[in-house]
Amino acid sequence: MAAEECESSQAKATHARADEEELAEELVEPNQVVARSADGTRFYLYTHQAGGHTPFLRSANGSVCKPVIALELQFYEALGRQFPQLRPFVPQFLGKVTVELSLPSSVAPSPVHTTCSPPSSSASSSPAEPTRAAKKMRTGSYGKKRRLVKPAPSSSLTAAMSADGYSAKLWKQERAKKSKRYPSSESSGGPVALTRSDSGNSKDYLMLGDLTRDFRRPCVLDIKMGTRQHGEDAPPAKVKSHSAKCAATTSLALGLRLCGMQIYDEREEGYAIWDKSWGRQLTASDIEPALETYLTNGSTLRWDALERLLRKVQQLRHVVGNTTGLRCWGSSLLLVYEGDRRHAMSSVDVRLIDFAHCQMSSSLETPDEGLLLGLTNIDRYLSNIVARRPPEAGAGASVASTTATLPLAI
């Protein structure tokens, strides 16, 4: 009897998830203005988000916006005074803004004529083309890989990415949950809140510099850092669940866990995205091949980007090794390189992000050992890949990859 009830509960849960995903697909509207501030500034979904639990927004002027968490706000406000050495390795803090996150369903989606970052001189300023249906990849043994539409050569990636990017996925899920909870709101033309909270339609957001600003086709990897993810204020239940997650993944042993990535495939002229479910299934022996896959956009391993990323990781490791008074519980490391070799081929960036659970105290007299462990291992893995560079590939060259990379999808 108990077994039958368990199977029945599992079946109901499966059907509920399927219904929620189906509803989410019906609710999404690419290129839609999803929020406005008091001064009328429009906000859209941030198209290059590679990880996280809540959808990021971008303002019409190009800043990236994420929900305010008290500790993270305190970190950014104290950064210049307490940890100036970290400023080159974290996003630029531009302040905070209160936005209205509810829009009447009668409001038509607004075409996007501004990209998530100001276009470079080599990029066309023409509006993005209408979004086409995205192609989905089958789920493989290492999680989900999704193929996005091929962007028009003369347009921005905004339309293509909004259709099926990671932020859009999170936004669709939140909107679907809200619509299921209050089904009469949409049918009556009322507002549908886009927040997790049921009270109030406005929310404070941090405004940060866009790390993909100078990239035309950014390839992004989000790595959860450290051996511990919960903050000092976490309740016992969360401490238990987060500790179990660290033990069950590569976090505890390596001080890192791959959370998600997007890669621009030069052969297909489109993006592929791997989500957090893929990262949680990776073992220690999978990390180095996965990093090589990240650095292989199509059939070419980007030795130029690899060498520059490695140098920045080593610089950050040195800075963290000399920083006390800080613990970056649950923070991530973001790696970015230019996927279009015709545009600023050498552009790369390495930044620490997500400080919602950080701890700042003068009593912390040693560096963050968990973060250092993760950086040391990333340094080691990238150095191993560099050591395999064939003789015909000079410094800064890109050649066809001959090393077997991780079969991330089938």
mmCIF file of N, CA, C and O in Angstrom, residues 179-227:
data_model
loop_
_atom_site.group_PDB
_atom_site.id
_atom_site.type_symbol
_atom_site.label_atom_id
_atom_site.label_comp_id
_atom_site.label_asym_id
_atom_site.label_seq_id
_atom_site.Cartn_x
_atom_site.Cartn_y
_atom_site.Cartn_z
ATOM 1 N N SER A 179 1.277 32.411 -12.372
ATOM 2 C CA SER A 179 0.027 32.314 -13.105
ATOM 3 C C SER A 179 -0.827 31.161 -12.594
ATOM 4 O O SER A 179 -2.050 31.253 -12.539
ATOM 5 N N LYS A 180 -0.195 30.051 -12.196
ATOM 6 C CA LYS A 180 -0.937 28.917 -11.650
ATOM 7 C C LYS A 180 -1.542 29.256 -10.298
ATOM 8 O O LYS A 180 -2.627 28.833 -9.952
ATOM 9 N N ARG A 181 -0.782 30.081 -9.518
ATOM 10 C CA ARG A 181 -1.260 30.444 -8.192
ATOM 11 C C ARG A 181 -2.420 31.430 -8.271
ATOM 12 O O ARG A 181 -3.341 31.399 -7.470
ATOM 13 N N TYR A 182 -2.366 32.331 -9.262
ATOM 14 C CA TYR A 182 -3.411 33.341 -9.424
ATOM 15 C C TYR A 182 -3.911 33.322 -10.869
ATOM 16 O O TYR A 182 -3.655 34.253 -11.636
ATOM 17 N N PRO A 183 -4.625 32.267 -11.271
ATOM 18 C CA PRO A 183 -5.041 32.132 -12.676
ATOM 19 C C PRO A 183 -5.969 33.227 -13.154
ATOM 20 O O PRO A 183 -6.022 33.528 -14.335
ATOM 21 N N SER A 184 -6.685 33.869 -12.237
ATOM 22 C CA SER A 184 -7.653 34.885 -12.650
ATOM 23 C C SER A 184 -6.981 36.177 -13.074
ATOM 24 O O SER A 184 -7.551 36.987 -13.791
ATOM 25 N N SER A 185 -5.721 36.384 -12.651
ATOM 26 C CA SER A 185 -5.040 37.646 -12.953
ATOM 27 C C SER A 185 -4.852 37.842 -14.442
ATOM 28 O O SER A 185 -5.145 38.891 -14.988
ATOM 29 N N GLU A 186 -4.354 36.785 -15.115
ATOM 30 C CA GLU A 186 -4.107 36.931 -16.544
ATOM 31 C C GLU A 186 -5.400 36.998 -17.327
ATOM 32 O O GLU A 186 -5.549 37.764 -18.256
ATOM 33 N N SER A 187 -6.399 36.158 -16.941
ATOM 34 C CA SER A 187 -7.631 36.127 -17.689
ATOM 35 C C SER A 187 -8.393 37.426 -17.570
ATOM 36 O O SER A 187 -9.161 37.802 -18.451
ATOM 37 N N SER A 188 -8.185 38.151 -16.462
ATOM 38 C CA SER A 188 -8.885 39.411 -16.251
ATOM 39 C C SER A 188 -8.083 40.605 -16.746
ATOM 40 O O SER A 188 -8.517 41.737 -16.622
ATOM 41 N N GLY A 189 -6.900 40.332 -17.306
ATOM 42 C CA GLY A 189 -6.075 41.424 -17.803
ATOM 43 C C GLY A 189 -5.279 42.111 -16.719
ATOM 44 O O GLY A 189 -4.686 43.150 -16.927
ATOM 45 N N GLY A 190 -5.256 41.519 -15.519
ATOM 46 C CA GLY A 190 -4.531 42.104 -14.408
ATOM 47 C C GLY A 190 -3.061 41.806 -14.496
ATOM 48 O O GLY A 190 -2.609 41.086 -15.392
ATOM 49 N N PRO A 191 -2.278 42.344 -13.544
ATOM 50 C CA PRO A 191 -0.832 42.142 -13.596
ATOM 51 C C PRO A 191 -0.424 40.751 -13.159
ATOM 52 O O PRO A 191 -1.082 40.127 -12.340
ATOM 53 N N VAL A 192 0.637 40.259 -13.748
ATOM 54 C CA VAL A 192 1.241 38.986 -13.352
ATOM 55 C C VAL A 192 2.616 39.277 -12.813
ATOM 56 O O VAL A 192 3.500 39.692 -13.551
ATOM 57 N N ALA A 193 2.813 39.089 -11.506
ATOM 58 C CA ALA A 193 4.093 39.419 -10.881
ATOM 59 C C ALA A 193 5.165 38.467 -11.368
ATOM 60 O O ALA A 193 4.909 37.301 -11.597
ATOM 61 N N LEU A 194 6.370 38.976 -11.489
ATOM 62 C CA LEU A 194 7.484 38.161 -11.970
ATOM 63 C C LEU A 194 8.459 37.839 -10.853
ATOM 64 O O LEU A 194 9.546 37.384 -11.104
ATOM 65 N N THR A 195 8.083 38.093 -9.615
ATOM 66 C CA THR A 195 8.973 37.833 -8.495
ATOM 67 C C THR A 195 8.567 36.566 -7.776
ATOM 68 O O THR A 195 7.476 36.035 -7.975
ATOM 69 N N ARG A 196 9.450 36.093 -6.892
ATOM 70 C CA ARG A 196 9.126 34.938 -6.067
ATOM 71 C C ARG A 196 8.170 35.319 -4.953
ATOM 72 O O ARG A 196 7.490 34.487 -4.389
ATOM 73 N N SER A 197 8.156 36.586 -4.602
ATOM 74 C CA SER A 197 7.324 37.049 -3.500
ATOM 75 C C SER A 197 5.901 37.271 -3.953
ATOM 76 O O SER A 197 5.637 37.686 -5.079
ATOM 77 N N ASP A 198 4.935 37.016 -3.077
ATOM 78 C CA ASP A 198 3.531 37.236 -3.389
ATOM 79 C C ASP A 198 3.068 38.618 -2.962
ATOM 80 O O ASP A 198 1.952 39.020 -3.251
ATOM 81 N N SER A 199 3.875 39.334 -2.224
ATOM 82 C CA SER A 199 3.463 40.626 -1.703
ATOM 83 C C SER A 199 4.224 41.737 -2.398
ATOM 84 O O SER A 199 5.442 41.763 -2.401
ATOM 85 N N GLY A 200 3.463 42.655 -3.009
ATOM 86 C CA GLY A 200 4.092 43.797 -3.650
ATOM 87 C C GLY A 200 4.573 43.491 -5.050
ATOM 88 O O GLY A 200 4.881 42.356 -5.379
ATOM 89 N N ASN A 201 4.588 44.518 -5.889
ATOM 90 C CA ASN A 201 4.983 44.341 -7.280
ATOM 91 C C ASN A 201 6.308 45.009 -7.610
ATOM 92 O O ASN A 201 6.734 44.982 -8.753
ATOM 93 N N SER A 202 6.942 45.636 -6.645
ATOM 94 C CA SER A 202 8.219 46.285 -6.893
ATOM 95 C C SER A 202 9.326 45.550 -6.154
ATOM 96 O O SER A 202 9.082 44.852 -5.165
ATOM 97 N N LYS A 203 10.541 45.731 -6.673
ATOM 98 C CA LYS A 203 11.669 45.021 -6.084
ATOM 99 C C LYS A 203 12.942 45.817 -6.314
ATOM 100 O O LYS A 203 13.102 46.470 -7.354
ATOM 101 N N ASP A 204 13.847 45.771 -5.334
ATOM 102 C CA ASP A 204 15.124 46.458 -5.451
ATOM 103 C C ASP A 204 16.132 45.565 -6.170
ATOM 104 O O ASP A 204 16.223 44.360 -5.886
ATOM 105 N N TYR A 205 16.873 46.170 -7.075
ATOM 106 C CA TYR A 205 17.893 45.452 -7.838
ATOM 107 C C TYR A 205 19.233 46.145 -7.711
ATOM 108 O O TYR A 205 19.315 47.377 -7.688
ATOM 109 N N LEU A 206 20.295 45.343 -7.627
ATOM 110 C CA LEU A 206 21.649 45.862 -7.754
ATOM 111 C C LEU A 206 21.910 46.156 -9.230
ATOM 112 O O LEU A 206 21.510 45.375 -10.105
ATOM 113 N N MET A 207 22.573 47.249 -9.497
ATOM 114 C CA MET A 207 22.969 47.576 -10.865
ATOM 115 C C MET A 207 24.478 47.367 -10.985
ATOM 116 O O MET A 207 25.263 47.996 -10.269
ATOM 117 N N LEU A 208 24.870 46.459 -11.862
ATOM 118 C CA LEU A 208 26.270 46.087 -12.019
ATOM 119 C C LEU A 208 26.716 46.260 -13.464
ATOM 120 O O LEU A 208 25.893 46.214 -14.388
ATOM 121 N N GLY A 209 28.010 46.440 -13.646
ATOM 122 C CA GLY A 209 28.546 46.532 -14.991
ATOM 123 C C GLY A 209 28.374 45.218 -15.728
ATOM 124 O O GLY A 209 28.505 44.135 -15.142
ATOM 125 N N ASP A 210 28.065 45.290 -17.005
ATOM 126 C CA ASP A 210 27.870 44.093 -17.831
ATOM 127 C C ASP A 210 29.223 43.517 -18.231
ATOM 128 O O ASP A 210 29.983 44.150 -18.966
ATOM 129 N N LEU A 211 29.528 42.323 -17.760
ATOM 130 C CA LEU A 211 30.821 41.707 -18.051
ATOM 131 C C LEU A 211 30.942 41.262 -19.502
ATOM 132 O O LEU A 211 32.042 40.937 -19.965
ATOM 133 N N THR A 212 29.825 41.201 -20.235
ATOM 134 C CA THR A 212 29.877 40.826 -21.650
ATOM 135 C C THR A 212 29.854 42.059 -22.556
ATOM 136 O O THR A 212 29.704 41.934 -23.772
ATOM 137 N N ARG A 213 30.029 43.222 -21.974
ATOM 138 C CA ARG A 213 29.897 44.495 -22.700
ATOM 139 C C ARG A 213 30.783 44.573 -23.950
ATOM 140 O O ARG A 213 30.345 45.041 -25.002
ATOM 141 N N ASP A 214 32.013 44.115 -23.839
ATOM 142 C CA ASP A 214 32.962 44.263 -24.940
ATOM 143 C C ASP A 214 33.066 43.015 -25.812
ATOM 144 O O ASP A 214 34.021 42.872 -26.580
ATOM 145 N N PHE A 215 32.096 42.120 -25.686
ATOM 146 C CA PHE A 215 32.129 40.877 -26.447
ATOM 147 C C PHE A 215 30.979 40.837 -27.449
ATOM 148 O O PHE A 215 29.853 41.208 -27.121
ATOM 149 N N ARG A 216 31.273 40.364 -28.644
ATOM 150 C CA ARG A 216 30.231 40.217 -29.657
ATOM 151 C C ARG A 216 29.523 38.871 -29.525
ATOM 152 O O ARG A 216 28.304 38.785 -29.623
ATOM 153 N N ARG A 217 30.292 37.807 -29.314
ATOM 154 C CA ARG A 217 29.733 36.460 -29.147
ATOM 155 C C ARG A 217 30.341 35.861 -27.872
ATOM 156 O O ARG A 217 31.225 35.013 -27.929
ATOM 157 N N PRO A 218 29.926 36.316 -26.682
ATOM 158 C CA PRO A 218 30.560 35.865 -25.441
ATOM 159 C C PRO A 218 30.314 34.394 -25.145
ATOM 160 O O PRO A 218 29.184 33.912 -25.204
ATOM 161 N N CYS A 219 31.389 33.688 -24.836
ATOM 162 C CA CYS A 219 31.318 32.302 -24.367
ATOM 163 C C CYS A 219 31.524 32.362 -22.854
ATOM 164 O O CYS A 219 32.572 32.814 -22.384
ATOM 165 N N VAL A 220 30.543 31.906 -22.093
ATOM 166 C CA VAL A 220 30.507 32.142 -20.651
ATOM 167 C C VAL A 220 30.462 30.822 -19.891
ATOM 168 O O VAL A 220 29.707 29.917 -20.243
ATOM 169 N N LEU A 221 31.278 30.740 -18.840
ATOM 170 C CA LEU A 221 31.271 29.581 -17.945
ATOM 171 C C LEU A 221 31.088 30.063 -16.516
ATOM 172 O O LEU A 221 31.821 30.928 -16.044
ATOM 173 N N ASP A 222 30.088 29.512 -15.819
ATOM 174 C CA ASP A 222 29.777 29.870 -14.438
ATOM 175 C C ASP A 222 30.244 28.720 -13.541
ATOM 176 O O ASP A 222 29.769 27.587 -13.680
ATOM 177 N N ILE A 223 31.174 29.009 -12.625
ATOM 178 C CA ILE A 223 31.732 27.982 -11.741
ATOM 179 C C ILE A 223 31.439 28.352 -10.286
ATOM 180 O O ILE A 223 31.891 29.394 -9.804
ATOM 181 N N LYS A 224 30.697 27.525 -9.597
ATOM 182 C CA LYS A 224 30.447 27.734 -8.170
ATOM 183 C C LYS A 224 31.718 27.385 -7.397
ATOM 184 O O LYS A 224 32.263 26.297 -7.528
ATOM 185 N N MET A 225 32.180 28.339 -6.577
ATOM 186 C CA MET A 225 33.482 28.196 -5.935
ATOM 187 C C MET A 225 33.369 27.851 -4.448
ATOM 188 O O MET A 225 32.399 28.206 -3.777
ATOM 189 N N GLY A 226 34.404 27.178 -3.946
ATOM 190 C CA GLY A 226 34.506 26.889 -2.525
ATOM 191 C C GLY A 226 33.977 25.527 -2.135
ATOM 192 O O GLY A 226 33.291 24.843 -2.896
ATOM 193 N N THR A 227 34.316 25.131 -0.922
ATOM 194 C CA THR A 227 33.875 23.834 -0.388
ATOM 195 C C THR A 227 32.610 23.965 0.441
ATOM 196 O O THR A 227 32.082 22.978 0.941
#
